[in-house]
PDB file of C-alpha atoms in Angstrom:
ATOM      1  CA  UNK A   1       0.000   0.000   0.000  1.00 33.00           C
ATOM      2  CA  UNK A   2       0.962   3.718  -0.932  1.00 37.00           C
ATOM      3  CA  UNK A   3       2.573   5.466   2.435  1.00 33.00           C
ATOM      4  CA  UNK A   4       0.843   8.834   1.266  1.00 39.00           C
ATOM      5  CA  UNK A   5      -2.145   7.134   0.561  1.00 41.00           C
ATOM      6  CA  UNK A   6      -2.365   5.288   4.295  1.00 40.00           C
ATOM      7  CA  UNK A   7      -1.419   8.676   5.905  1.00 39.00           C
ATOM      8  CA  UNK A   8      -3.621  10.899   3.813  1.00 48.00           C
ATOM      9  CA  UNK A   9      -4.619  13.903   5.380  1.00 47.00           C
ATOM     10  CA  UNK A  10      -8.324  15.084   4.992  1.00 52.00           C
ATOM     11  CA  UNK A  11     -10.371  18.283   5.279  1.00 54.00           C
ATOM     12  CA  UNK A  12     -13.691  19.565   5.750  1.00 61.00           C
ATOM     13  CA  UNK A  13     -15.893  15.896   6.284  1.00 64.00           C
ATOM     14  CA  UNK A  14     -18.914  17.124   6.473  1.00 61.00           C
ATOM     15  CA  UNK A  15     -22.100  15.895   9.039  1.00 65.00           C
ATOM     16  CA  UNK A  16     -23.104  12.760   7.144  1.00 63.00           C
ATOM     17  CA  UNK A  17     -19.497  11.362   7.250  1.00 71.00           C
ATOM     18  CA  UNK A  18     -19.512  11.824  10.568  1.00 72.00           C
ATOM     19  CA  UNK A  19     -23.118   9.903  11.489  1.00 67.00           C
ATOM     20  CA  UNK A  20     -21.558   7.001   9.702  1.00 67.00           C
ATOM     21  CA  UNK A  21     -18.708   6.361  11.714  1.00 69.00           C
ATOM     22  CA  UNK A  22     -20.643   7.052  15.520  1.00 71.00           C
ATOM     23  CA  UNK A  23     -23.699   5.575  16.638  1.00 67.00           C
ATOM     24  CA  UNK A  24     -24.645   9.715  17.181  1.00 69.00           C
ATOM     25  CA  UNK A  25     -27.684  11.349  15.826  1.00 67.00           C
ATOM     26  CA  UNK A  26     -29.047  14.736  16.328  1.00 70.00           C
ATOM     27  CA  UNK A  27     -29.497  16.141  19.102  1.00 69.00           C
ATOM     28  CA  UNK A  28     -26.776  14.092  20.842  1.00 73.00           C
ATOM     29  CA  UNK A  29     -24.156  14.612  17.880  1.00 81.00           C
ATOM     30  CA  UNK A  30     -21.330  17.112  19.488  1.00 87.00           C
ATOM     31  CA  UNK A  31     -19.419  17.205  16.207  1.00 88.00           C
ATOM     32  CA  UNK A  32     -20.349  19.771  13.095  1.00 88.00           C
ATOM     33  CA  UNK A  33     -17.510  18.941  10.856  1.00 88.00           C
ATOM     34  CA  UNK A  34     -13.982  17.379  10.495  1.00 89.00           C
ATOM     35  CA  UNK A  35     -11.548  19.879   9.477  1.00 89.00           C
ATOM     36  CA  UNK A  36      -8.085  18.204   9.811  1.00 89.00           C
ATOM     37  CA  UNK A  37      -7.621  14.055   9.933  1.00 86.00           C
ATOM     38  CA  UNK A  38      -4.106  12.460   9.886  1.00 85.00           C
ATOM     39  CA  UNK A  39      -4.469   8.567  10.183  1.00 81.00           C
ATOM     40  CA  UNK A  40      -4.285   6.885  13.633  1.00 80.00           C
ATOM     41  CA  UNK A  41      -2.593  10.199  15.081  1.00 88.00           C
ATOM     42  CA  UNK A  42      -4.391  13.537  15.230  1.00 92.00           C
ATOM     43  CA  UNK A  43      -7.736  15.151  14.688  1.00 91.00           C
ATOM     44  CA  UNK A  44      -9.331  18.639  14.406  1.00 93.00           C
ATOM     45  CA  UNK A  45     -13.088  19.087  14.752  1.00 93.00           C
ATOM     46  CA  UNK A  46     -15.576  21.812  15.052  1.00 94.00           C
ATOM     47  CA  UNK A  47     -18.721  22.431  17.313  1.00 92.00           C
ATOM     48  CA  UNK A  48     -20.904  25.927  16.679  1.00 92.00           C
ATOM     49  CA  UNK A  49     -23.098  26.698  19.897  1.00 90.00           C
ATOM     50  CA  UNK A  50     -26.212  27.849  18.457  1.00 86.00           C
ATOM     51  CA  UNK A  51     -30.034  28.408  19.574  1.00 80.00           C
ATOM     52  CA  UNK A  52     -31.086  24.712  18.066  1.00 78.00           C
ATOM     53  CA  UNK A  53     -29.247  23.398  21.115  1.00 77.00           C
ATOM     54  CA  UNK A  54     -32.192  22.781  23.804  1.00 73.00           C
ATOM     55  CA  UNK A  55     -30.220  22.095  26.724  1.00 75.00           C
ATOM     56  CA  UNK A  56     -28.940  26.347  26.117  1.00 74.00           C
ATOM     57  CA  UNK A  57     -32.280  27.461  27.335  1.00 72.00           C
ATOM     58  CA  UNK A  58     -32.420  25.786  30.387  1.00 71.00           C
ATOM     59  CA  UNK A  59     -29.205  25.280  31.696  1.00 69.00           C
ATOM     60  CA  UNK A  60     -28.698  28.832  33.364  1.00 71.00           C
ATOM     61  CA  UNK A  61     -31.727  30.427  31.210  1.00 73.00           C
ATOM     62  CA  UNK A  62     -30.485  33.822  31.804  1.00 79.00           C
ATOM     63  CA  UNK A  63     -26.522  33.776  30.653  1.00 80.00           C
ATOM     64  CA  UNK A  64     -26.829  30.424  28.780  1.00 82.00           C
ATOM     65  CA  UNK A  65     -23.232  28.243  28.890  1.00 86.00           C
ATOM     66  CA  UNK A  66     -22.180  25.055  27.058  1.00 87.00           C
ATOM     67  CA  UNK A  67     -22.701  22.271  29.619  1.00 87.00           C
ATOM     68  CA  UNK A  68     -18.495  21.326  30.714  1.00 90.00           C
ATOM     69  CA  UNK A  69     -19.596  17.512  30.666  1.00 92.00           C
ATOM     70  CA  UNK A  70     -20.878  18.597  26.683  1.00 91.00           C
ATOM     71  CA  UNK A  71     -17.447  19.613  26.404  1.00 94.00           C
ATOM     72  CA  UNK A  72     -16.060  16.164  27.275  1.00 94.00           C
ATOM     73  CA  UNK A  73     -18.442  14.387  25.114  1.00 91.00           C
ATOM     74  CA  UNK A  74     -17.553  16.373  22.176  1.00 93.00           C
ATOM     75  CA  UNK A  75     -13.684  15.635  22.311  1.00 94.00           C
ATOM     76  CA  UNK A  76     -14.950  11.722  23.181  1.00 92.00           C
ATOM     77  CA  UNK A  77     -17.032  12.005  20.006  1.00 90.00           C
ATOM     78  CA  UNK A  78     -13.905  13.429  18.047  1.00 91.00           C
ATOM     79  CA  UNK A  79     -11.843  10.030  19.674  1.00 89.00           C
ATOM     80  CA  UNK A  80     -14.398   7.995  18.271  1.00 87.00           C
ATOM     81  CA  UNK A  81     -14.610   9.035  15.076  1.00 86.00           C
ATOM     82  CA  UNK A  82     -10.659   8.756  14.961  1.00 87.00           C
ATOM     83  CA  UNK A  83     -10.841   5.667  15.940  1.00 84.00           C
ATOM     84  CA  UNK A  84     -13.561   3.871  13.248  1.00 81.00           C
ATOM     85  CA  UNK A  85     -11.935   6.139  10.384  1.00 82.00           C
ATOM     86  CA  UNK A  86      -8.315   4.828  10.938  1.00 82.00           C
ATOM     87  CA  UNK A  87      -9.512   1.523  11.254  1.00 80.00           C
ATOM     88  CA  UNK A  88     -11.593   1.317   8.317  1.00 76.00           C
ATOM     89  CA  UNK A  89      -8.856   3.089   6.600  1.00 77.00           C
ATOM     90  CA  UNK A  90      -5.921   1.031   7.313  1.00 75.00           C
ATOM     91  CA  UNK A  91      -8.208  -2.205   7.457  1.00 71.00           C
ATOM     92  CA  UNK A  92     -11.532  -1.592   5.583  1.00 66.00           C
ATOM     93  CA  UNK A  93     -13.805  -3.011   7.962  1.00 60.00           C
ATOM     94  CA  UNK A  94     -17.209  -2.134   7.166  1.00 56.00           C
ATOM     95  CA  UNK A  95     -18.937  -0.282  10.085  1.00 52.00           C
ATOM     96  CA  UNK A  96     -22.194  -1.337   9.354  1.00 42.00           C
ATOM     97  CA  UNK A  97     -22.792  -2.374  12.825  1.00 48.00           C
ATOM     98  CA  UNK A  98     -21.115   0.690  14.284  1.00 55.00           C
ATOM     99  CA  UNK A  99     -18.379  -0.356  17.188  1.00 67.00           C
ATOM    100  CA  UNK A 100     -19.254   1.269  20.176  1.00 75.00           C
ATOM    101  CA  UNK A 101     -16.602   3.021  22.133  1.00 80.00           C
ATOM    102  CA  UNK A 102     -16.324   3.465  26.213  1.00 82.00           C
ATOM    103  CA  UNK A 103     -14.759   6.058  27.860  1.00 87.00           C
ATOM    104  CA  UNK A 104     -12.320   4.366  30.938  1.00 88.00           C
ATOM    105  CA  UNK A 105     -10.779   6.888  32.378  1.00 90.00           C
ATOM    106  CA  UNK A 106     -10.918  10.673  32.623  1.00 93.00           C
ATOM    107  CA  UNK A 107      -7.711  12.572  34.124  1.00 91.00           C
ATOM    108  CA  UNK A 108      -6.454  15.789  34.326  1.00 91.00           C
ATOM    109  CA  UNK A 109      -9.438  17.976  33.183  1.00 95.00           C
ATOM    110  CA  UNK A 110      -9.048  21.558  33.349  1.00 95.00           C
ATOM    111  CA  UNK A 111     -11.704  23.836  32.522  1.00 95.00           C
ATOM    112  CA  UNK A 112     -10.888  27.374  31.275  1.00 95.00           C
ATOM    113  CA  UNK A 113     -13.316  29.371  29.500  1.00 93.00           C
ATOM    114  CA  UNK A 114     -17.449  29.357  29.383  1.00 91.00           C
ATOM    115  CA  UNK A 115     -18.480  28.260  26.159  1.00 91.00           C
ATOM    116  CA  UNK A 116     -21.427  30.469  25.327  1.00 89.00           C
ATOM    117  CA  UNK A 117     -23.981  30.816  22.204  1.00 87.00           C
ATOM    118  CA  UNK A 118     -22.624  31.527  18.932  1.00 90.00           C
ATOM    119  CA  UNK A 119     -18.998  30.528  20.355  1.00 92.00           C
ATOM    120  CA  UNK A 120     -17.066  28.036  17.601  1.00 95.00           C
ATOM    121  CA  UNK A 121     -15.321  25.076  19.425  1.00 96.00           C
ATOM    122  CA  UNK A 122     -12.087  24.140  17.954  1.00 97.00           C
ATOM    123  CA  UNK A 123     -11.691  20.710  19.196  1.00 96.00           C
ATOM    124  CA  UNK A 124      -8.296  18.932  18.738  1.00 97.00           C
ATOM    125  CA  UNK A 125      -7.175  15.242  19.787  1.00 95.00           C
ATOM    126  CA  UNK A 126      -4.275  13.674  19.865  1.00 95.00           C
ATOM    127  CA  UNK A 127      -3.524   9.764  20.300  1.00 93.00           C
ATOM    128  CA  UNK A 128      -0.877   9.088  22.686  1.00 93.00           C
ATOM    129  CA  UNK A 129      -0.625   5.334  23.834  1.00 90.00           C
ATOM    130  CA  UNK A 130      -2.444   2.404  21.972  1.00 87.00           C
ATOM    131  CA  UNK A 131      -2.189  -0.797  23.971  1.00 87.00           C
ATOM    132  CA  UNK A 132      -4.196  -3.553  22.435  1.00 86.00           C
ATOM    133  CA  UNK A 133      -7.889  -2.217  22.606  1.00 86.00           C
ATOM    134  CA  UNK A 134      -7.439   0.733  24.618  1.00 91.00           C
ATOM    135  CA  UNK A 135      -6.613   4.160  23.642  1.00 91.00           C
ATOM    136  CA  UNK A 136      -4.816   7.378  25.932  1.00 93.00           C
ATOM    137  CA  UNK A 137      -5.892  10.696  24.431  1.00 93.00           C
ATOM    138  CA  UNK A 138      -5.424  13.475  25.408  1.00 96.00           C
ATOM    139  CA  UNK A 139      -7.914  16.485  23.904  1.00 95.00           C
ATOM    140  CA  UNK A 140      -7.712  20.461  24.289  1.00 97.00           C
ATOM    141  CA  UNK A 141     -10.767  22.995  23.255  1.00 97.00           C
ATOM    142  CA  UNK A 142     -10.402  26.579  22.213  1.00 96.00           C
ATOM    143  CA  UNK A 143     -12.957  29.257  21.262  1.00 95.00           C
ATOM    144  CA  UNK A 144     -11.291  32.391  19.247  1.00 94.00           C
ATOM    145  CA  UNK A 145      -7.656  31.039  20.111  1.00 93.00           C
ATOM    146  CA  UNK A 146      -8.398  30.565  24.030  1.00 96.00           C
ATOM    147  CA  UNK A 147      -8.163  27.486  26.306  1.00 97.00           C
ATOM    148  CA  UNK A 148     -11.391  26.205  27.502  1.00 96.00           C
ATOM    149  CA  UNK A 149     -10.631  22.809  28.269  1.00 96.00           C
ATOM    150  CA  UNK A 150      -7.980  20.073  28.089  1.00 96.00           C
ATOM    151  CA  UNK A 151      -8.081  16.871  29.153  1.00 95.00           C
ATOM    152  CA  UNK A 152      -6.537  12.955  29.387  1.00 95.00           C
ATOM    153  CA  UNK A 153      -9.123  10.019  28.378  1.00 93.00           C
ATOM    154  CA  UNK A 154      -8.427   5.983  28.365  1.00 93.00           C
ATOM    155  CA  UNK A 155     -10.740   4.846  25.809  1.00 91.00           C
ATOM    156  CA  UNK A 156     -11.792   1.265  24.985  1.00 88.00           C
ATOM    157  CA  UNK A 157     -13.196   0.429  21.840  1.00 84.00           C
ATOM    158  CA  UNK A 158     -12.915  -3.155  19.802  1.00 78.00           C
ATOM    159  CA  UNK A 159     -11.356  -1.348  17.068  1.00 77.00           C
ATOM    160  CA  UNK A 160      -8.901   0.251  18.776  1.00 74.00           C
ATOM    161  CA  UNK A 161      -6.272  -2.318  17.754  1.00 70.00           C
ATOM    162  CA  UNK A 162      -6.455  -1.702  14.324  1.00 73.00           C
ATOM    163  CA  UNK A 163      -5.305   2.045  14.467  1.00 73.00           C
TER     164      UNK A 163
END
């Protein structure tokens, strides 16, 4: 197999990529679009907080703020679809029955910032450590260039081997 093509970078995936590598529908999908994918290594994604979230208008109705557990789920969400790309990539599985992924272990977590409406999430991931089916991340947000949240996950997944 062609190194470039096995470590091909890709841009802007848009939503209906996404729904077919994670289990995710709307209102529960964290994710807008994939805007930077490098094989088994890194990931860039991108959340926009607008008024078609529901959980906004009554989770502190008055100054509205992006739940910090949200937060979590959309870098987990980002880790996941890392995960089933860069196996179907390097293996072509076919992800017809969608491999779920669990998180283990959350470490380090350092919130920043309030994410508020009409804020853009700039969601970056990075694999550290693969050991057999688990996976150590470790996953920093940003809204206009400013830390809102990093973090260190253990994932499981059955497809984590294959990345």
């Amino acid at each position: 197999m062609n190194i470039k093509k096995k470590n091909k970078f890709f841009k802007n995936v848009k939503i209906c990529d996404i729904e077919k590598y994670l289990p995710y529908k709307f209102p529960f999908l964290f994710i807008d679009k994939i805007i930077y994918f490098k094989n088994s290594k890194k990931l860039t994604s991108i959340k926009k907080i607008s008024f078609k979230e529901k959980f906004l208008k009554s989770h502190f109705p008055n100054n509205p703020v992006f739940p910090g557990v949200l937060i979590i789920e959309s870098i987990l969400q980002s880790c996941f679809y890392l995960i089933h790309k860069s196996a179907y990539i390097n293996y072509k599985f076919k992800f017809c029955n969608k491999k779920l992924c669990y998180v283990s272990h959350i470490k380090k977590t350092i919130f920043k910032k309030f994410v508020v409406l009409n804020d853009l999430m700039i969601i970056n991931i990075k694999i550290k450590k693969k050991y057999k089916n688990f996976v150590k991340i470790f996953g920093i947000v940003t809204v206009n260039k400013f830390l809102v949240c990093k973090t260190s996950l253990l994932v499981y997944s059955e497809n984590a081997r294959y990345i």
